[in-house]
Amino acid sequence: MNSSLHSEPPPADSTAHEIRPRGRLWTLLAAVAVFAWILITISSYILNRLSGEQLSPQAPLQVYQILTDTVSERSCVLPDGRTISLMDSPLLTASDFQTFRGWQDTDFRSQLRLHLKPSACTVLQQAKKQQPNSQLAVFIKGRPVGLVSLQGIRGDYLHLNLEFCTAADANEVFARLTQ
């Protein structure tokens, strides 16, 4: 009876020692792979957002050049009561932009930065050469949201104060650009 209580442990199996390190190695490799996949997924989402939100080519965005010397058939009354004459066709549309970034300043004025495609930069440079003191009117869904001077356009983006939008309207503008 006492001999069964103090018996020796069963002999060690040599394959059991080989399987444990292998199992740990596969577990470690699987954990690293899952971690890498999560990191790549998160970083690709975040890095894409650093340059701005993707602007949908079907967004209802149109940029018209304002005519200063002539009156056209296409005119628009701005929310502040001014009437402007526009070129007959838009100078730029949503398909001319890559990304956008919208924000509100501390005084609750909304701003929008539209990043241009290289072809759109060329179009704006030509418009600036033809009429350097001209302005652009930006429309979303046929409604004016702001004006920007051609002289104020630098680099590959168009910076716009959403002067005709409340904070709620600005959020609607941002949503429309991603549709």
PDB file of C-alpha atoms in Angstrom:
ATOM      1  CA  MET A   1       0.000   0.000   0.000  1.00  0.00           C
ATOM      2  CA  ASN A   2       2.616   2.520   0.930  1.00  0.00           C
ATOM      3  CA  SER A   3       4.610   1.721  -2.135  1.00  0.00           C
ATOM      4  CA  SER A   4       1.859   3.021  -4.425  1.00  0.00           C
ATOM      5  CA  LEU A   5       1.835   6.398  -2.681  1.00  0.00           C
ATOM      6  CA  HIS A   6       5.529   6.936  -3.184  1.00  0.00           C
ATOM      7  CA  SER A   7       5.889   5.596  -6.651  1.00  0.00           C
ATOM      8  CA  GLU A   8       8.179   7.189  -9.164  1.00  0.00           C
ATOM      9  CA  PRO A   9       6.763   9.444 -11.853  1.00  0.00           C
ATOM     10  CA  PRO A  10       6.155   7.884 -15.230  1.00  0.00           C
ATOM     11  CA  PRO A  11       9.136   8.015 -17.613  1.00  0.00           C
ATOM     12  CA  ALA A  12       9.424  11.250 -19.560  1.00  0.00           C
ATOM     13  CA  ASP A  13       8.373  11.006 -23.173  1.00  0.00           C
ATOM     14  CA  SER A  14      10.937  12.584 -25.458  1.00  0.00           C
ATOM     15  CA  THR A  15       8.285  13.784 -27.976  1.00  0.00           C
ATOM     16  CA  ALA A  16       6.421  15.805 -25.324  1.00  0.00           C
ATOM     17  CA  HIS A  17       9.457  18.095 -24.897  1.00  0.00           C
ATOM     18  CA  GLU A  18       9.654  18.647 -28.656  1.00  0.00           C
ATOM     19  CA  ILE A  19       5.970  19.532 -29.079  1.00  0.00           C
ATOM     20  CA  ARG A  20       5.799  22.209 -26.350  1.00  0.00           C
ATOM     21  CA  PRO A  21       8.403  24.570 -27.873  1.00  0.00           C
ATOM     22  CA  ARG A  22       6.884  24.063 -31.310  1.00  0.00           C
ATOM     23  CA  GLY A  23       3.393  24.880 -30.008  1.00  0.00           C
ATOM     24  CA  ARG A  24       4.724  27.993 -28.320  1.00  0.00           C
ATOM     25  CA  LEU A  25       6.447  29.049 -31.509  1.00  0.00           C
ATOM     26  CA  TRP A  26       3.255  28.661 -33.575  1.00  0.00           C
ATOM     27  CA  THR A  27       1.255  30.507 -30.931  1.00  0.00           C
ATOM     28  CA  LEU A  28       3.783  33.329 -30.958  1.00  0.00           C
ATOM     29  CA  LEU A  29       3.769  33.499 -34.764  1.00  0.00           C
ATOM     30  CA  ALA A  30      -0.046  33.557 -34.849  1.00  0.00           C
ATOM     31  CA  ALA A  31      -0.148  36.319 -32.223  1.00  0.00           C
ATOM     32  CA  VAL A  32       2.402  38.405 -34.147  1.00  0.00           C
ATOM     33  CA  ALA A  33       0.443  37.904 -37.385  1.00  0.00           C
ATOM     34  CA  VAL A  34      -2.829  38.984 -35.765  1.00  0.00           C
ATOM     35  CA  PHE A  35      -1.136  41.995 -34.172  1.00  0.00           C
ATOM     36  CA  ALA A  36       0.442  42.983 -37.507  1.00  0.00           C
ATOM     37  CA  TRP A  37      -2.913  42.663 -39.300  1.00  0.00           C
ATOM     38  CA  ILE A  38      -4.625  44.867 -36.685  1.00  0.00           C
ATOM     39  CA  LEU A  39      -1.812  47.424 -36.857  1.00  0.00           C
ATOM     40  CA  ILE A  40      -1.883  47.570 -40.675  1.00  0.00           C
ATOM     41  CA  THR A  41      -5.671  47.914 -40.741  1.00  0.00           C
ATOM     42  CA  ILE A  42      -5.722  50.710 -38.188  1.00  0.00           C
ATOM     43  CA  SER A  43      -2.750  52.561 -39.629  1.00  0.00           C
ATOM     44  CA  SER A  44      -4.096  52.434 -43.188  1.00  0.00           C
ATOM     45  CA  TYR A  45      -7.364  53.947 -41.988  1.00  0.00           C
ATOM     46  CA  ILE A  46      -5.664  56.641 -39.915  1.00  0.00           C
ATOM     47  CA  LEU A  47      -2.975  57.499 -42.474  1.00  0.00           C
ATOM     48  CA  ASN A  48      -5.582  57.937 -45.192  1.00  0.00           C
ATOM     49  CA  ARG A  49      -7.494  60.332 -42.930  1.00  0.00           C
ATOM     50  CA  LEU A  50      -4.427  62.494 -42.253  1.00  0.00           C
ATOM     51  CA  SER A  51      -4.596  63.874 -45.782  1.00  0.00           C
ATOM     52  CA  GLY A  52      -8.358  64.379 -45.439  1.00  0.00           C
ATOM     53  CA  GLU A  53     -11.570  62.596 -46.222  1.00  0.00           C
ATOM     54  CA  GLN A  54     -11.960  61.128 -49.691  1.00  0.00           C
ATOM     55  CA  LEU A  55     -14.162  63.373 -51.799  1.00  0.00           C
ATOM     56  CA  SER A  56     -16.696  61.461 -53.845  1.00  0.00           C
ATOM     57  CA  PRO A  57     -16.525  62.196 -57.593  1.00  0.00           C
ATOM     58  CA  GLN A  58     -20.347  62.172 -57.585  1.00  0.00           C
ATOM     59  CA  ALA A  59     -20.634  64.778 -54.825  1.00  0.00           C
ATOM     60  CA  PRO A  60     -22.853  67.760 -55.722  1.00  0.00           C
ATOM     61  CA  LEU A  61     -19.902  70.189 -55.739  1.00  0.00           C
ATOM     62  CA  GLN A  62     -19.446  72.849 -58.412  1.00  0.00           C
ATOM     63  CA  VAL A  63     -17.002  75.749 -58.553  1.00  0.00           C
ATOM     64  CA  TYR A  64     -17.898  78.647 -60.860  1.00  0.00           C
ATOM     65  CA  GLN A  65     -15.776  81.569 -61.850  1.00  0.00           C
ATOM     66  CA  ILE A  66     -17.451  84.887 -61.067  1.00  0.00           C
ATOM     67  CA  LEU A  67     -17.587  87.314 -63.985  1.00  0.00           C
ATOM     68  CA  THR A  68     -16.718  90.864 -63.041  1.00  0.00           C
ATOM     69  CA  ASP A  69     -16.898  92.761 -66.333  1.00  0.00           C
ATOM     70  CA  THR A  70     -19.810  91.123 -68.086  1.00  0.00           C
ATOM     71  CA  VAL A  71     -23.250  89.951 -67.159  1.00  0.00           C
ATOM     72  CA  SER A  72     -24.104  86.373 -68.007  1.00  0.00           C
ATOM     73  CA  GLU A  73     -27.354  84.523 -68.258  1.00  0.00           C
ATOM     74  CA  ARG A  74     -26.345  82.605 -65.179  1.00  0.00           C
ATOM     75  CA  SER A  75     -26.584  84.799 -62.112  1.00  0.00           C
ATOM     76  CA  CYS A  76     -27.027  84.030 -58.457  1.00  0.00           C
ATOM     77  CA  VAL A  77     -28.282  85.948 -55.451  1.00  0.00           C
ATOM     78  CA  LEU A  78     -26.055  85.252 -52.453  1.00  0.00           C
ATOM     79  CA  PRO A  79     -27.522  84.892 -48.950  1.00  0.00           C
ATOM     80  CA  ASP A  80     -26.115  88.335 -48.076  1.00  0.00           C
ATOM     81  CA  GLY A  81     -28.214  89.907 -50.869  1.00  0.00           C
ATOM     82  CA  ARG A  82     -25.479  90.472 -53.471  1.00  0.00           C
ATOM     83  CA  THR A  83     -26.049  89.304 -57.021  1.00  0.00           C
ATOM     84  CA  ILE A  84     -23.151  87.718 -58.894  1.00  0.00           C
ATOM     85  CA  SER A  85     -22.767  86.686 -62.536  1.00  0.00           C
ATOM     86  CA  LEU A  86     -21.260  83.269 -63.142  1.00  0.00           C
ATOM     87  CA  MET A  87     -19.645  81.581 -66.107  1.00  0.00           C
ATOM     88  CA  ASP A  88     -22.077  79.384 -68.000  1.00  0.00           C
ATOM     89  CA  SER A  89     -20.371  76.132 -66.997  1.00  0.00           C
ATOM     90  CA  PRO A  90     -18.520  75.188 -63.823  1.00  0.00           C
ATOM     91  CA  LEU A  91     -14.767  75.664 -63.782  1.00  0.00           C
ATOM     92  CA  LEU A  92     -14.335  72.664 -61.446  1.00  0.00           C
ATOM     93  CA  THR A  93     -16.564  69.825 -60.250  1.00  0.00           C
ATOM     94  CA  ALA A  94     -16.205  67.181 -57.562  1.00  0.00           C
ATOM     95  CA  SER A  95     -14.179  64.939 -59.881  1.00  0.00           C
ATOM     96  CA  ASP A  96     -11.425  67.610 -59.915  1.00  0.00           C
ATOM     97  CA  PHE A  97     -10.732  67.143 -56.195  1.00  0.00           C
ATOM     98  CA  GLN A  98      -9.069  64.321 -54.276  1.00  0.00           C
ATOM     99  CA  THR A  99      -9.733  64.907 -50.593  1.00  0.00           C
ATOM    100  CA  PHE A 100     -11.175  67.528 -48.290  1.00  0.00           C
ATOM    101  CA  ARG A 101     -10.892  68.567 -44.691  1.00  0.00           C
ATOM    102  CA  GLY A 102     -13.551  70.566 -42.894  1.00  0.00           C
ATOM    103  CA  TRP A 103     -13.424  72.134 -39.443  1.00  0.00           C
ATOM    104  CA  GLN A 104     -14.855  74.858 -37.246  1.00  0.00           C
ATOM    105  CA  ASP A 105     -12.754  77.592 -35.686  1.00  0.00           C
ATOM    106  CA  THR A 106     -13.163  78.657 -32.086  1.00  0.00           C
ATOM    107  CA  ASP A 107     -15.561  81.391 -33.251  1.00  0.00           C
ATOM    108  CA  PHE A 108     -17.737  78.657 -34.844  1.00  0.00           C
ATOM    109  CA  ARG A 109     -16.924  79.726 -38.393  1.00  0.00           C
ATOM    110  CA  SER A 110     -16.573  76.715 -40.615  1.00  0.00           C
ATOM    111  CA  GLN A 111     -13.756  76.252 -43.087  1.00  0.00           C
ATOM    112  CA  LEU A 112     -13.134  73.801 -45.888  1.00  0.00           C
ATOM    113  CA  ARG A 113      -9.895  72.811 -47.595  1.00  0.00           C
ATOM    114  CA  LEU A 114     -10.345  71.030 -50.921  1.00  0.00           C
ATOM    115  CA  HIS A 115      -7.245  69.236 -52.252  1.00  0.00           C
ATOM    116  CA  LEU A 116      -6.985  69.506 -56.032  1.00  0.00           C
ATOM    117  CA  LYS A 117      -5.959  66.917 -58.575  1.00  0.00           C
ATOM    118  CA  PRO A 118      -2.994  68.002 -60.774  1.00  0.00           C
ATOM    119  CA  SER A 119      -5.273  68.612 -63.775  1.00  0.00           C
ATOM    120  CA  ALA A 120      -7.423  70.982 -61.694  1.00  0.00           C
ATOM    121  CA  CYS A 121      -4.316  72.924 -60.628  1.00  0.00           C
ATOM    122  CA  THR A 122      -3.612  73.540 -64.312  1.00  0.00           C
ATOM    123  CA  VAL A 123      -7.184  74.750 -64.896  1.00  0.00           C
ATOM    124  CA  LEU A 124      -6.921  77.199 -62.000  1.00  0.00           C
ATOM    125  CA  GLN A 125      -3.540  78.499 -63.180  1.00  0.00           C
ATOM    126  CA  GLN A 126      -5.017  79.206 -66.625  1.00  0.00           C
ATOM    127  CA  ALA A 127      -8.026  80.964 -65.078  1.00  0.00           C
ATOM    128  CA  LYS A 128      -5.688  83.033 -62.894  1.00  0.00           C
ATOM    129  CA  LYS A 129      -3.676  84.119 -65.963  1.00  0.00           C
ATOM    130  CA  GLN A 130      -6.818  85.156 -67.863  1.00  0.00           C
ATOM    131  CA  GLN A 131      -8.551  87.004 -65.012  1.00  0.00           C
ATOM    132  CA  PRO A 132      -6.153  87.418 -62.065  1.00  0.00           C
ATOM    133  CA  ASN A 133      -8.549  89.427 -59.882  1.00  0.00           C
ATOM    134  CA  SER A 134     -11.487  87.080 -60.321  1.00  0.00           C
ATOM    135  CA  GLN A 135     -13.238  85.113 -57.610  1.00  0.00           C
ATOM    136  CA  LEU A 136     -14.692  81.631 -57.461  1.00  0.00           C
ATOM    137  CA  ALA A 137     -18.088  80.732 -56.051  1.00  0.00           C
ATOM    138  CA  VAL A 138     -18.400  77.276 -54.511  1.00  0.00           C
ATOM    139  CA  PHE A 139     -21.784  75.562 -54.657  1.00  0.00           C
ATOM    140  CA  ILE A 140     -23.028  72.411 -52.922  1.00  0.00           C
ATOM    141  CA  LYS A 141     -26.342  71.058 -54.236  1.00  0.00           C
ATOM    142  CA  GLY A 142     -26.840  74.272 -56.217  1.00  0.00           C
ATOM    143  CA  ARG A 143     -26.520  76.454 -53.115  1.00  0.00           C
ATOM    144  CA  PRO A 144     -23.611  78.889 -52.611  1.00  0.00           C
ATOM    145  CA  VAL A 145     -21.484  78.060 -49.565  1.00  0.00           C
ATOM    146  CA  GLY A 146     -18.583  80.471 -49.996  1.00  0.00           C
ATOM    147  CA  LEU A 147     -16.360  82.603 -52.200  1.00  0.00           C
ATOM    148  CA  VAL A 148     -12.610  82.448 -52.718  1.00  0.00           C
ATOM    149  CA  SER A 149     -10.258  84.729 -54.621  1.00  0.00           C
ATOM    150  CA  LEU A 150      -8.138  83.231 -57.406  1.00  0.00           C
ATOM    151  CA  GLN A 151      -5.195  85.195 -55.990  1.00  0.00           C
ATOM    152  CA  GLY A 152      -5.639  83.437 -52.656  1.00  0.00           C
ATOM    153  CA  ILE A 153      -5.213  79.971 -54.128  1.00  0.00           C
ATOM    154  CA  ARG A 154      -1.757  78.626 -53.389  1.00  0.00           C
ATOM    155  CA  GLY A 155      -0.404  75.170 -54.067  1.00  0.00           C
ATOM    156  CA  ASP A 156      -2.655  72.219 -54.627  1.00  0.00           C
ATOM    157  CA  TYR A 157      -5.652  73.132 -52.507  1.00  0.00           C
ATOM    158  CA  LEU A 158      -8.519  75.564 -52.362  1.00  0.00           C
ATOM    159  CA  HIS A 159      -9.158  77.036 -48.894  1.00  0.00           C
ATOM    160  CA  LEU A 160     -12.674  78.289 -48.341  1.00  0.00           C
ATOM    161  CA  ASN A 161     -14.494  80.014 -45.493  1.00  0.00           C
ATOM    162  CA  LEU A 162     -18.041  78.676 -45.445  1.00  0.00           C
ATOM    163  CA  GLU A 163     -19.392  82.181 -44.979  1.00  0.00           C
ATOM    164  CA  PHE A 164     -22.932  81.333 -46.061  1.00  0.00           C
ATOM    165  CA  CYS A 165     -23.294  78.325 -43.728  1.00  0.00           C
ATOM    166  CA  THR A 166     -24.278  77.866 -40.128  1.00  0.00           C
ATOM    167  CA  ALA A 167     -22.495  75.145 -38.145  1.00  0.00           C
ATOM    168  CA  ALA A 168     -25.307  72.705 -38.952  1.00  0.00           C
ATOM    169  CA  ASP A 169     -25.173  73.644 -42.647  1.00  0.00           C
ATOM    170  CA  ALA A 170     -21.400  73.091 -42.635  1.00  0.00           C
ATOM    171  CA  ASN A 171     -21.855  69.587 -41.248  1.00  0.00           C
ATOM    172  CA  GLU A 172     -24.334  68.914 -44.040  1.00  0.00           C
ATOM    173  CA  VAL A 173     -21.776  70.200 -46.584  1.00  0.00           C
ATOM    174  CA  PHE A 174     -19.125  67.842 -45.201  1.00  0.00           C
ATOM    175  CA  ALA A 175     -21.557  64.930 -45.401  1.00  0.00           C
ATOM    176  CA  ARG A 176     -22.523  65.762 -49.002  1.00  0.00           C
ATOM    177  CA  LEU A 177     -18.885  65.724 -50.086  1.00  0.00           C
ATOM    178  CA  THR A 178     -18.528  62.072 -49.092  1.00  0.00           C
ATOM    179  CA  GLN A 179     -21.711  60.742 -50.738  1.00  0.00           C
TER     180      GLN A 179
END
